[in-house]
């Protein structure tokens, strides 16, 4: 652990999609190192390649070339079983569309990853209830997704992402389908959890509300990393913007 | 900034004994049952063609059982009644088997039924892209998805085939009662009827499983990104 505190390392990643006869280059040589425990925002306009990068880091899709390392393990080398293990134990995913499994209650959604991880039913239920409490939904455990508001569904998704104490939480536009205040609440929750549980949060977004809580912002434009700003530089540049107006 | 603890999961990384991904059988059954219940109407439609095909099979077989019971009495009048009912039997035959024509119609109806099931299950898979993708993001292996679909089809098959066989046998017995009178139910071999009933249920279950095989493999092989993309 001492030799590297990078939880994620992306080296020279290209991704090309074949759309009929046209090739779309979504990522054009992305390099990125993400420190353990940081809160990272991947910022960029729509279509800049954020989701594509998100999928690469999460092991949901494979780069056309280049490598992605999670905890210094090249995820291209993992077999299907190890990849499933990675998704189950190491990474928690949060999506713009919440992706709560509709046929299950809030609690069942949260316990499913624990079941996959081999935890017994009672322990999983107990931990699931704790997690619901943690995200502020202690009394909603038996609710079906359609009985919950968007913000509540996203809270369930966050609790589910934390189920197996992952090292990384990956969030793709977590506030994209939420109104302003609900979005702020979700961001604050993610920030709090990342600090309390020391989880690395990597969030793809074009929501500037994220800037305040980020330790580092990766600006993406047209499939390449435009610039990477740390918190200190960021407050300066935001300060500039503020004084300009 | 944030202090650098070693995250919980970092510890398990070194001890590979914990590297297991499981879905206990009881849990699979629970999830499958829930899926059927929630999508009850869809499940009903998927099962309907099976109910019809199996009830046809049950009807034909039990009708034959009744005719055989009547022939076994050696009573000439009953034999005439069976012939009048449309069975082709020669003067020396002592039982009616399924005629080639009958067999063909049955096979055809079962094939139509399988095609119907494949079609309905493929649609069910498409509807559930997102759910499948989400499960895979949570760590589900291909075979969990496969198992869930097969379990669902198995349960639908059992219920559908049971209902179909029951309906078919009942219609056949009521028809026999009306056509030949009470003597038909007195003479019929109930062992044979139960046999036909069991065969109809077994065939129904097998068809249901054959029908879900391809759609389930499609679902299981799906990559999580493909599954997540189908939003717009
Ligand atoms: N599966 C795909 N097939 C073809 N093109 C794609 C696919 N996924 C993404 N793209 C293209 O790649 C580019 C980046 O997309 P995306 O990563 O979704 O951007 P963002 O999330 O930043 O809005 C876009 O031009 C998009 O059209
Ligand atoms: Mg996107």
GROMACS .gro file of C-alpha atoms and ligand atoms in nm:
model
  505
    1UNK     CA    1   0.000   0.000   0.000
    2UNK     CA    2   0.291   0.230   0.079
    3UNK     CA    3   0.440   0.233  -0.269
    4UNK     CA    4   0.126   0.366  -0.431
    5UNK     CA    5  -0.177   0.544  -0.299
    6UNK     CA    6  -0.336   0.552  -0.642
    7UNK     CA    7  -0.663   0.365  -0.629
    8UNK     CA    8  -0.729   0.421  -0.999
    9UNK     CA    9  -0.478   0.470  -1.276
   10UNK     CA   10  -0.579   0.525  -1.637
   11UNK     CA   11  -0.302   0.517  -1.895
   12UNK     CA   12  -0.343   0.629  -2.251
   13UNK     CA   13  -0.697   0.506  -2.292
   14UNK     CA   14  -0.864   0.531  -2.631
   15UNK     CA   15  -1.218   0.426  -2.705
   16UNK     CA   16  -1.367   0.413  -3.050
   17UNK     CA   17  -1.728   0.327  -3.119
   18UNK     CA   18  -1.840   0.192  -3.452
   19UNK     CA   19  -2.163   0.359  -3.552
   20UNK     CA   20  -2.253   0.182  -3.875
   21UNK     CA   21  -1.975   0.299  -4.110
   22UNK     CA   22  -1.862   0.596  -3.903
   23UNK     CA   23  -1.615   0.569  -3.621
   24UNK     CA   24  -1.675   0.784  -3.316
   25UNK     CA   25  -1.371   0.849  -3.101
   26UNK     CA   26  -1.515   0.899  -2.754
   27UNK     CA   27  -1.182   0.895  -2.570
   28UNK     CA   28  -0.857   1.008  -2.729
   29UNK     CA   29  -0.572   0.917  -2.498
   30UNK     CA   30  -0.683   0.978  -2.141
   31UNK     CA   31  -0.427   0.965  -1.858
   32UNK     CA   32  -0.544   0.992  -1.502
   33UNK     CA   33  -0.428   0.907  -1.152
   34UNK     CA   34  -0.674   0.913  -0.867
   35UNK     CA   35  -0.566   0.914  -0.502
   36UNK     CA   36  -0.729   0.690  -0.247
   37UNK     CA   37  -0.994   0.863  -0.040
   38UNK     CA   38  -1.034   1.165  -0.267
   39UNK     CA   39  -1.355   1.309  -0.399
   40UNK     CA   40  -1.307   1.352  -0.773
   41UNK     CA   41  -1.537   1.522  -1.019
   42UNK     CA   42  -1.504   1.450  -1.387
   43UNK     CA   43  -1.647   1.763  -1.544
   44UNK     CA   44  -1.728   1.828  -1.903
   45UNK     CA   45  -2.004   1.917  -2.143
   46UNK     CA   46  -2.251   1.658  -2.266
   47UNK     CA   47  -2.093   1.421  -2.517
   48UNK     CA   48  -1.737   1.489  -2.400
   49UNK     CA   49  -1.681   1.126  -2.300
   50UNK     CA   50  -1.753   1.128  -1.927
   51UNK     CA   51  -1.980   0.826  -1.927
   52UNK     CA   52  -1.742   0.639  -2.154
   53UNK     CA   53  -1.458   0.702  -1.910
   54UNK     CA   54  -1.689   0.608  -1.622
   55UNK     CA   55  -1.760   0.274  -1.787
   56UNK     CA   56  -1.388   0.210  -1.844
   57UNK     CA   57  -1.296   0.282  -1.481
   58UNK     CA   58  -1.587   0.072  -1.356
   59UNK     CA   59  -1.492  -0.229  -1.565
   60UNK     CA   60  -1.825  -0.209  -1.745
   61UNK     CA   61  -1.662  -0.165  -2.085
   62UNK     CA   62  -1.320  -0.228  -2.235
   63UNK     CA   63  -1.089   0.036  -2.382
   64UNK     CA   64  -0.999   0.008  -2.752
   65UNK     CA   65  -0.642   0.060  -2.635
   66UNK     CA   66  -0.470   0.163  -2.314
   67UNK     CA   67  -0.503   0.028  -1.964
   68UNK     CA   68  -0.709   0.085  -1.654
   69UNK     CA   69  -0.565  -0.018  -1.316
   70UNK     CA   70  -0.775  -0.051  -1.002
   71UNK     CA   71  -0.551  -0.087  -0.698
   72UNK     CA   72  -0.266  -0.145  -0.944
   73UNK     CA   73  -0.444  -0.442  -1.099
   74UNK     CA   74  -0.493  -0.423  -1.476
   75UNK     CA   75  -0.863  -0.494  -1.511
   76UNK     CA   76  -0.821  -0.619  -1.867
   77UNK     CA   77  -0.642  -0.919  -1.715
   78UNK     CA   78  -0.938  -1.019  -1.496
   79UNK     CA   79  -1.161  -1.308  -1.595
   80UNK     CA   80  -1.541  -1.286  -1.577
   81UNK     CA   81  -1.547  -1.415  -1.222
   82UNK     CA   82  -1.288  -1.169  -1.093
   83UNK     CA   83  -1.458  -0.887  -1.277
   84UNK     CA   84  -1.787  -0.973  -1.107
   85UNK     CA   85  -1.603  -0.979  -0.776
   86UNK     CA   86  -1.460  -0.635  -0.850
   87UNK     CA   87  -1.804  -0.498  -0.930
   88UNK     CA   88  -1.950  -0.659  -0.623
   89UNK     CA   89  -1.690  -0.577  -0.359
   90UNK     CA   90  -1.460  -0.302  -0.479
   91UNK     CA   91  -1.683  -0.062  -0.666
   92UNK     CA   92  -2.025   0.084  -0.592
   93UNK     CA   93  -2.212   0.230  -0.889
   94UNK     CA   94  -2.456   0.518  -0.888
   95UNK     CA   95  -2.641   0.619  -1.204
   96UNK     CA   96  -2.832   0.919  -1.328
   97UNK     CA   97  -3.140   0.701  -1.366
   98UNK     CA   98  -3.102   0.549  -1.017
   99UNK     CA   99  -3.142   0.194  -1.155
  100UNK     CA  100  -3.320   0.060  -0.855
  101UNK     CA  101  -3.443  -0.289  -0.936
  102UNK     CA  102  -3.813  -0.228  -0.972
  103UNK     CA  103  -3.943  -0.562  -0.853
  104UNK     CA  104  -3.762  -0.540  -0.521
  105UNK     CA  105  -3.815  -0.325  -0.214
  106UNK     CA  106  -3.562  -0.064  -0.103
  107UNK     CA  107  -3.415  -0.304   0.151
  108UNK     CA  108  -3.395  -0.595  -0.093
  109UNK     CA  109  -3.212  -0.372  -0.340
  110UNK     CA  110  -2.954  -0.291  -0.076
  111UNK     CA  111  -2.907  -0.645   0.047
  112UNK     CA  112  -2.868  -0.800  -0.301
  113UNK     CA  113  -2.496  -0.713  -0.336
  114UNK     CA  114  -2.440  -0.855   0.013
  115UNK     CA  115  -2.616  -1.176  -0.086
  116UNK     CA  116  -2.387  -1.198  -0.390
  117UNK     CA  117  -2.092  -1.144  -0.156
  118UNK     CA  118  -2.197  -1.446   0.046
  119UNK     CA  119  -2.332  -1.270   0.355
  120UNK     CA  120  -2.611  -1.453   0.534
  121UNK     CA  121  -2.964  -1.318   0.528
  122UNK     CA  122  -2.989  -1.183   0.882
  123UNK     CA  123  -2.656  -1.005   0.874
  124UNK     CA  124  -2.741  -0.858   0.534
  125UNK     CA  125  -3.080  -0.735   0.654
  126UNK     CA  126  -2.929  -0.577   0.963
  127UNK     CA  127  -2.659  -0.401   0.764
  128UNK     CA  128  -2.915  -0.296   0.502
  129UNK     CA  129  -3.128  -0.129   0.768
  130UNK     CA  130  -2.822   0.048   0.905
  131UNK     CA  131  -2.735   0.175   0.558
  132UNK     CA  132  -3.092   0.298   0.503
  133UNK     CA  133  -3.065   0.482   0.833
  134UNK     CA  134  -2.734   0.626   0.720
  135UNK     CA  135  -2.882   0.776   0.403
  136UNK     CA  136  -3.184   0.906   0.593
  137UNK     CA  137  -3.445   0.652   0.483
  138UNK     CA  138  -3.470   0.440   0.796
  139UNK     CA  139  -3.847   0.412   0.777
  140UNK     CA  140  -3.874   0.333   0.406
  141UNK     CA  141  -3.725  -0.013   0.396
  142UNK     CA  142  -4.036  -0.193   0.273
  143UNK     CA  143  -4.117   0.059   0.000
  144UNK     CA  144  -4.110  -0.034  -0.365
  145UNK     CA  145  -3.906   0.197  -0.590
  146UNK     CA  146  -4.214   0.349  -0.755
  147UNK     CA  147  -4.333   0.465  -0.412
  148UNK     CA  148  -4.016   0.668  -0.365
  149UNK     CA  149  -3.926   1.010  -0.504
  150UNK     CA  150  -3.622   1.055  -0.729
  151UNK     CA  151  -3.411   1.183  -0.444
  152UNK     CA  152  -3.515   0.894  -0.224
  153UNK     CA  153  -3.438   0.644  -0.500
  154UNK     CA  154  -3.093   0.795  -0.538
  155UNK     CA  155  -3.044   0.758  -0.162
  156UNK     CA  156  -3.133   0.390  -0.192
  157UNK     CA  157  -2.883   0.363  -0.477
  158UNK     CA  158  -2.615   0.522  -0.259
  159UNK     CA  159  -2.690   0.282   0.026
  160UNK     CA  160  -2.676  -0.006  -0.222
  161UNK     CA  161  -2.343   0.118  -0.358
  162UNK     CA  162  -2.204   0.113  -0.003
  163UNK     CA  163  -2.336  -0.236   0.071
  164UNK     CA  164  -2.006  -0.423   0.053
  165UNK     CA  165  -1.788  -0.138   0.181
  166UNK     CA  166  -1.635  -0.064  -0.158
  167UNK     CA  167  -1.312   0.125  -0.202
  168UNK     CA  168  -1.457   0.330  -0.485
  169UNK     CA  169  -1.794   0.482  -0.555
  170UNK     CA  170  -1.850   0.564  -0.918
  171UNK     CA  171  -2.132   0.803  -0.989
  172UNK     CA  172  -2.244   0.899  -1.341
  173UNK     CA  173  -2.443   1.224  -1.328
  174UNK     CA  174  -2.590   1.139  -0.986
  175UNK     CA  175  -2.781   1.467  -0.975
  176UNK     CA  176  -2.880   1.473  -1.342
  177UNK     CA  177  -3.242   1.373  -1.282
  178UNK     CA  178  -3.289   1.566  -0.959
  179UNK     CA  179  -3.404   1.919  -0.882
  180UNK     CA  180  -3.166   2.177  -0.738
  181UNK     CA  181  -3.216   2.123  -0.365
  182UNK     CA  182  -3.244   1.744  -0.389
  183UNK     CA  183  -2.927   1.747  -0.595
  184UNK     CA  184  -2.749   1.948  -0.328
  185UNK     CA  185  -2.865   1.704  -0.061
  186UNK     CA  186  -2.733   1.409  -0.260
  187UNK     CA  187  -2.399   1.581  -0.316
  188UNK     CA  188  -2.370   1.660   0.054
  189UNK     CA  189  -2.454   1.299   0.140
  190UNK     CA  190  -2.191   1.164  -0.100
  191UNK     CA  191  -1.933   1.403   0.043
  192UNK     CA  192  -2.017   1.310   0.401
  193UNK     CA  193  -2.002   0.937   0.329
  194UNK     CA  194  -1.676   0.967   0.140
  195UNK     CA  195  -1.521   1.131   0.448
  196UNK     CA  196  -1.681   0.909   0.712
  197UNK     CA  197  -1.608   0.586   0.533
  198UNK     CA  198  -1.299   0.693   0.348
  199UNK     CA  199  -1.437   0.593   0.012
  200UNK     CA  200  -1.296   0.731  -0.310
  201UNK     CA  201  -1.581   0.901  -0.493
  202UNK     CA  202  -1.547   0.952  -0.866
  203UNK     CA  203  -1.835   1.140  -1.012
  204UNK     CA  204  -1.894   1.226  -1.377
  205UNK     CA  205  -2.105   1.535  -1.396
  206UNK     CA  206  -2.171   1.870  -1.555
  207UNK     CA  207  -2.331   1.998  -1.237
  208UNK     CA  208  -2.123   2.287  -1.101
  209UNK     CA  209  -2.265   2.227  -0.752
  210UNK     CA  210  -2.013   1.942  -0.736
  211UNK     CA  211  -1.717   2.179  -0.755
  212UNK     CA  212  -1.750   2.290  -0.391
  213UNK     CA  213  -1.703   1.943  -0.247
  214UNK     CA  214  -1.442   1.807  -0.487
  215UNK     CA  215  -1.083   1.750  -0.384
  216UNK     CA  216  -0.990   1.742  -0.747
  217UNK     CA  217  -1.168   1.824  -1.070
  218UNK     CA  218  -1.081   1.659  -1.398
  219UNK     CA  219  -1.201   1.867  -1.688
  220UNK     CA  220  -1.279   1.660  -1.996
  221UNK     CA  221  -1.330   1.807  -2.339
  222UNK     CA  222  -1.376   1.617  -2.660
  223UNK     CA  223  -1.243   1.289  -2.524
  224UNK     CA  224  -0.924   1.427  -2.373
  225UNK     CA  225  -0.831   1.559  -2.030
  226UNK     CA  226  -0.832   1.935  -2.062
  227UNK     CA  227  -0.687   2.012  -1.721
  228UNK     CA  228  -0.679   1.873  -1.369
  229UNK     CA  229  -0.732   2.113  -1.084
  230UNK     CA  230  -0.682   2.053  -0.715
  231UNK     CA  231  -0.909   2.205  -0.455
  232UNK     CA  232  -0.675   2.499  -0.387
  233UNK     CA  233  -0.635   2.602  -0.749
  234UNK     CA  234  -1.004   2.551  -0.792
  235UNK     CA  235  -1.107   2.798  -0.524
  236UNK     CA  236  -0.874   3.050  -0.683
  237UNK     CA  237  -1.027   3.006  -1.027
  238UNK     CA  238  -1.377   3.009  -0.883
  239UNK     CA  239  -1.277   3.320  -0.689
  240UNK     CA  240  -1.167   3.473  -1.018
  241UNK     CA  241  -1.498   3.393  -1.175
  242UNK     CA  242  -1.672   3.544  -0.875
  243UNK     CA  243  -1.471   3.866  -0.883
  244UNK     CA  244  -1.516   3.899  -1.256
  245UNK     CA  245  -1.889   3.927  -1.219
  246UNK     CA  246  -0.782   1.700   0.358
  247UNK     CA  247  -0.906   1.342   0.393
  248UNK     CA  248  -0.692   1.114   0.606
  249UNK     CA  249  -0.561   0.809   0.429
  250UNK     CA  250  -0.701   0.500   0.595
  251UNK     CA  251  -0.675   0.168   0.430
  252UNK     CA  252  -1.028   0.098   0.310
  253UNK     CA  253  -1.208  -0.205   0.441
  254UNK     CA  254  -1.208  -0.391   0.115
  255UNK     CA  255  -0.835  -0.340   0.076
  256UNK     CA  256  -0.782  -0.601   0.345
  257UNK     CA  257  -0.982  -0.868   0.173
  258UNK     CA  258  -0.785  -0.813  -0.142
  259UNK     CA  259  -0.489  -1.002  -0.003
  260UNK     CA  260  -0.690  -1.295   0.134
  261UNK     CA  261  -0.841  -1.461  -0.167
  262UNK     CA  262  -1.052  -1.697   0.044
  263UNK     CA  263  -1.318  -1.429   0.059
  264UNK     CA  264  -1.336  -1.405  -0.316
  265UNK     CA  265  -1.670  -1.563  -0.369
  266UNK     CA  266  -1.974  -1.456  -0.561
  267UNK     CA  267  -2.284  -1.656  -0.479
  268UNK     CA  268  -2.657  -1.657  -0.521
  269UNK     CA  269  -2.810  -1.925  -0.296
  270UNK     CA  270  -3.073  -2.140  -0.459
  271UNK     CA  271  -3.345  -2.039  -0.213
  272UNK     CA  272  -3.273  -1.675  -0.289
  273UNK     CA  273  -3.292  -1.743  -0.664
  274UNK     CA  274  -3.633  -1.902  -0.619
  275UNK     CA  275  -3.746  -1.608  -0.408
  276UNK     CA  276  -3.637  -1.354  -0.672
  277UNK     CA  277  -3.794  -1.556  -0.955
  278UNK     CA  278  -4.125  -1.587  -0.772
  279UNK     CA  279  -4.123  -1.215  -0.707
  280UNK     CA  280  -4.057  -1.139  -1.072
  281UNK     CA  281  -4.346  -1.358  -1.179
  282UNK     CA  282  -4.576  -1.200  -0.924
  283UNK     CA  283  -4.486  -0.844  -1.014
  284UNK     CA  284  -4.522  -0.911  -1.386
  285UNK     CA  285  -4.819  -1.135  -1.342
  286UNK     CA  286  -5.002  -1.025  -1.656
  287UNK     CA  287  -4.696  -1.069  -1.876
  288UNK     CA  288  -4.632  -1.411  -1.720
  289UNK     CA  289  -4.992  -1.504  -1.791
  290UNK     CA  290  -4.956  -1.419  -2.159
  291UNK     CA  291  -4.629  -1.611  -2.183
  292UNK     CA  292  -4.798  -1.911  -2.026
  293UNK     CA  293  -5.123  -1.892  -2.224
  294UNK     CA  294  -4.998  -2.059  -2.542
  295UNK     CA  295  -4.851  -2.332  -2.326
  296UNK     CA  296  -5.181  -2.386  -2.146
  297UNK     CA  297  -5.360  -2.421  -2.481
  298UNK     CA  298  -5.109  -2.659  -2.637
  299UNK     CA  299  -5.087  -2.877  -2.327
  300UNK     CA  300  -5.464  -2.889  -2.284
  301UNK     CA  301  -5.493  -3.005  -2.646
  302UNK     CA  302  -5.238  -3.278  -2.582
  303UNK     CA  303  -5.415  -3.378  -2.260
  304UNK     CA  304  -5.752  -3.380  -2.432
  305UNK     CA  305  -5.638  -3.606  -2.715
  306UNK     CA  306  -5.460  -3.849  -2.486
  307UNK     CA  307  -5.739  -3.880  -2.230
  308UNK     CA  308  -5.997  -3.919  -2.510
  309UNK     CA  309  -5.790  -4.207  -2.640
  310UNK     CA  310  -5.776  -4.357  -2.291
  311UNK     CA  311  -6.155  -4.346  -2.271
  312UNK     CA  312  -6.192  -4.510  -2.613
  313UNK     CA  313  -5.948  -4.783  -2.508
  314UNK     CA  314  -6.149  -4.845  -2.193
  315UNK     CA  315  -6.460  -4.891  -2.399
  316UNK     CA  316  -6.290  -5.124  -2.650
  317UNK     CA  317  -6.157  -5.335  -2.364
  318UNK     CA  318  -6.515  -5.425  -2.266
  319UNK     CA  319  -6.546  -5.629  -2.592
  320UNK     CA  320  -6.899  -5.490  -2.619
  321UNK     CA  321  -6.998  -5.458  -2.988
  322UNK     CA  322  -7.227  -5.163  -2.935
  323UNK     CA  323  -6.963  -4.966  -2.748
  324UNK     CA  324  -6.717  -5.057  -3.025
  325UNK     CA  325  -6.959  -4.911  -3.279
  326UNK     CA  326  -6.992  -4.598  -3.066
  327UNK     CA  327  -6.615  -4.554  -3.067
  328UNK     CA  328  -6.605  -4.596  -3.446
  329UNK     CA  329  -6.889  -4.347  -3.482
  330UNK     CA  330  -6.688  -4.104  -3.269
  331UNK     CA  331  -6.438  -4.096  -3.556
  332UNK     CA  332  -6.169  -4.346  -3.454
  333UNK     CA  333  -6.029  -4.552  -3.740
  334UNK     CA  334  -6.008  -4.904  -3.603
  335UNK     CA  335  -5.986  -5.222  -3.799
  336UNK     CA  336  -6.201  -5.526  -3.712
  337UNK     CA  337  -5.918  -5.690  -3.516
  338UNK     CA  338  -5.781  -5.383  -3.333
  339UNK     CA  339  -5.825  -5.388  -2.956
  340UNK     CA  340  -5.705  -5.038  -2.885
  341UNK     CA  341  -5.674  -4.694  -3.044
  342UNK     CA  342  -5.328  -4.547  -3.071
  343UNK     CA  343  -5.266  -4.192  -3.177
  344UNK     CA  344  -5.311  -4.189  -3.552
  345UNK     CA  345  -5.035  -4.030  -3.762
  346UNK     CA  346  -5.264  -3.738  -3.838
  347UNK     CA  347  -5.338  -3.684  -3.471
  348UNK     CA  348  -4.971  -3.703  -3.391
  349UNK     CA  349  -4.887  -3.444  -3.651
  350UNK     CA  350  -5.143  -3.199  -3.522
  351UNK     CA  351  -5.014  -3.241  -3.170
  352UNK     CA  352  -4.651  -3.192  -3.270
  353UNK     CA  353  -4.747  -2.890  -3.476
  354UNK     CA  354  -4.938  -2.731  -3.191
  355UNK     CA  355  -4.647  -2.791  -2.954
  356UNK     CA  356  -4.406  -2.633  -3.201
  357UNK     CA  357  -4.626  -2.328  -3.242
  358UNK     CA  358  -4.637  -2.307  -2.865
  359UNK     CA  359  -4.256  -2.312  -2.832
  360UNK     CA  360  -4.224  -2.036  -3.091
  361UNK     CA  361  -4.477  -1.835  -2.892
  362UNK     CA  362  -4.282  -1.885  -2.572
  363UNK     CA  363  -3.950  -1.786  -2.733
  364UNK     CA  364  -4.113  -1.473  -2.867
  365UNK     CA  365  -4.270  -1.376  -2.536
  366UNK     CA  366  -3.952  -1.449  -2.340
  367UNK     CA  367  -3.737  -1.246  -2.581
  368UNK     CA  368  -3.969  -0.954  -2.522
  369UNK     CA  369  -3.945  -1.010  -2.149
  370UNK     CA  370  -3.565  -1.001  -2.174
  371UNK     CA  371  -3.577  -0.674  -2.369
  372UNK     CA  372  -3.805  -0.524  -2.107
  373UNK     CA  373  -3.561  -0.624  -1.838
  374UNK     CA  374  -3.235  -0.501  -1.996
  375UNK     CA  375  -3.188  -0.244  -1.724
  376UNK     CA  376  -3.263  -0.482  -1.441
  377UNK     CA  377  -3.017  -0.736  -1.581
  378UNK     CA  378  -2.749  -0.470  -1.629
  379UNK     CA  379  -2.800  -0.342  -1.277
  380UNK     CA  380  -2.768  -0.690  -1.133
  381UNK     CA  381  -2.445  -0.736  -1.325
  382UNK     CA  382  -2.312  -0.408  -1.188
  383UNK     CA  383  -2.387  -0.540  -0.841
  384UNK     CA  384  -2.174  -0.844  -0.916
  385UNK     CA  385  -2.412  -1.101  -1.068
  386UNK     CA  386  -2.244  -1.368  -1.277
  387UNK     CA  387  -2.385  -1.475  -1.613
  388UNK     CA  388  -2.512  -1.796  -1.465
  389UNK     CA  389  -2.716  -1.617  -1.197
  390UNK     CA  390  -2.913  -1.443  -1.469
  391UNK     CA  391  -2.947  -1.769  -1.662
  392UNK     CA  392  -3.069  -1.946  -1.350
  393UNK     CA  393  -3.325  -1.678  -1.268
  394UNK     CA  394  -3.478  -1.696  -1.616
  395UNK     CA  395  -3.481  -2.075  -1.619
  396UNK     CA  396  -3.637  -2.092  -1.274
  397UNK     CA  397  -3.906  -1.848  -1.378
  398UNK     CA  398  -3.980  -2.045  -1.692
  399UNK     CA  399  -3.981  -2.369  -1.495
  400UNK     CA  400  -4.236  -2.236  -1.250
  401UNK     CA  401  -4.448  -2.084  -1.523
  402UNK     CA  402  -4.420  -2.412  -1.711
  403UNK     CA  403  -4.532  -2.619  -1.413
  404UNK     CA  404  -4.833  -2.401  -1.338
  405UNK     CA  405  -4.926  -2.351  -1.705
  406UNK     CA  406  -4.886  -2.716  -1.792
  407UNK     CA  407  -5.077  -2.821  -1.481
  408UNK     CA  408  -5.366  -2.594  -1.569
  409UNK     CA  409  -5.357  -2.704  -1.932
  410UNK     CA  410  -5.346  -3.075  -1.852
  411UNK     CA  411  -5.629  -3.038  -1.603
  412UNK     CA  412  -5.845  -2.848  -1.851
  413UNK     CA  413  -5.769  -3.094  -2.131
  414UNK     CA  414  -5.844  -3.402  -1.920
  415UNK     CA  415  -6.165  -3.253  -1.781
  416UNK     CA  416  -6.293  -3.160  -2.127
  417UNK     CA  417  -6.210  -3.507  -2.256
  418UNK     CA  418  -6.393  -3.676  -1.965
  419UNK     CA  419  -6.697  -3.448  -1.989
  420UNK     CA  420  -6.705  -3.503  -2.365
  421UNK     CA  421  -6.689  -3.880  -2.312
  422UNK     CA  422  -6.969  -3.865  -2.058
  423UNK     CA  423  -7.190  -3.680  -2.305
  424UNK     CA  424  -7.102  -3.899  -2.601
  425UNK     CA  425  -7.092  -4.252  -2.457
  426UNK     CA  426  -7.274  -4.210  -2.125
  427UNK     CA  427  -7.164  -4.305  -1.771
  428UNK     CA  428  -7.025  -4.638  -1.891
  429UNK     CA  429  -6.725  -4.454  -2.036
  430UNK     CA  430  -6.614  -4.329  -1.695
  431UNK     CA  431  -6.680  -4.668  -1.539
  432UNK     CA  432  -6.465  -4.851  -1.793
  433UNK     CA  433  -6.181  -4.607  -1.841
  434UNK     CA  434  -5.847  -4.703  -1.688
  435UNK     CA  435  -5.771  -4.428  -1.438
  436UNK     CA  436  -5.408  -4.533  -1.430
  437UNK     CA  437  -5.390  -4.454  -1.801
  438UNK     CA  438  -5.564  -4.119  -1.745
  439UNK     CA  439  -5.318  -4.027  -1.470
  440UNK     CA  440  -5.034  -4.132  -1.702
  441UNK     CA  441  -5.163  -3.906  -1.978
  442UNK     CA  442  -5.202  -3.625  -1.729
  443UNK     CA  443  -4.842  -3.665  -1.610
  444UNK     CA  444  -4.710  -3.684  -1.966
  445UNK     CA  445  -4.894  -3.364  -2.059
  446UNK     CA  446  -4.745  -3.179  -1.760
  447UNK     CA  447  -4.396  -3.308  -1.829
  448UNK     CA  448  -4.416  -3.211  -2.196
  449UNK     CA  449  -4.541  -2.865  -2.095
  450UNK     CA  450  -4.252  -2.809  -1.854
  451UNK     CA  451  -3.998  -2.924  -2.111
  452UNK     CA  452  -4.145  -2.694  -2.376
  453UNK     CA  453  -4.134  -2.401  -2.137
  454UNK     CA  454  -3.768  -2.467  -2.065
  455UNK     CA  455  -3.681  -2.513  -2.433
  456UNK     CA  456  -3.858  -2.187  -2.508
  457UNK     CA  457  -3.664  -1.986  -2.251
  458UNK     CA  458  -3.321  -2.128  -2.329
  459UNK     CA  459  -3.222  -1.894  -2.609
  460UNK     CA  460  -3.370  -1.578  -2.450
  461UNK     CA  461  -3.204  -1.661  -2.118
  462UNK     CA  462  -2.865  -1.705  -2.285
  463UNK     CA  463  -2.913  -1.370  -2.461
  464UNK     CA  464  -2.990  -1.209  -2.125
  465UNK     CA  465  -2.700  -1.373  -1.944
  466UNK     CA  466  -2.443  -1.279  -2.208
  467UNK     CA  467  -2.547  -0.915  -2.209
  468UNK     CA  468  -2.275  -0.670  -2.108
  469UNK     CA  469  -2.371  -0.423  -1.835
  470UNK     CA  470  -2.303  -0.122  -2.060
  471UNK     CA  471  -2.535  -0.250  -2.329
  472UNK     CA  472  -2.797  -0.305  -2.068
  473UNK     CA  473  -2.758   0.039  -1.918
  474UNK     CA  474  -2.760   0.226  -2.248
  475UNK     CA  475  -3.117   0.149  -2.349
  476UNK     CA  476  -3.254   0.453  -2.171
  477UNK     CA  477  -3.339   0.677  -2.467
  478LIG     N1  478  -2.225   0.294  -2.752
  478LIG     C1  479  -2.193   0.399  -2.824
  478LIG     N2  480  -2.194   0.391  -2.960
  478LIG     C2  481  -2.158   0.495  -3.033
  478LIG     N3  482  -2.120   0.614  -2.987
  478LIG     C3  483  -2.117   0.631  -2.854
  478LIG     C4  484  -2.153   0.525  -2.766
  478LIG     N4  485  -2.139   0.569  -2.639
  478LIG     C5  486  -2.097   0.695  -2.647
  478LIG     N5  487  -2.083   0.734  -2.777
  478LIG     C6  488  -2.036   0.864  -2.824
  478LIG     O1  489  -1.920   0.897  -2.753
  478LIG     C7  490  -1.920   1.034  -2.718
  478LIG     C8  491  -1.909   1.050  -2.569
  478LIG     O2  492  -2.028   1.002  -2.506
  478LIG     P1  493  -2.048   0.999  -2.351
  478LIG     O3  494  -1.931   0.932  -2.289
  478LIG     O4  495  -2.179   0.938  -2.325
  478LIG     O5  496  -2.049   1.153  -2.312
  478LIG     P2  497  -2.100   1.222  -2.179
  478LIG     O6  498  -2.130   1.121  -2.078
  478LIG     O7  499  -1.986   1.312  -2.142
  478LIG     O8  500  -2.219   1.302  -2.216
  478LIG     C9  501  -2.047   1.093  -2.775
  478LIG     O9  502  -2.016   1.153  -2.898
  478LIG    C10  503  -2.134   0.974  -2.796
  478LIG    O10  504  -2.222   0.993  -2.904
  479LIG    MG1  505  -2.309   1.079  -1.973
   0.00000   0.00000   0.00000
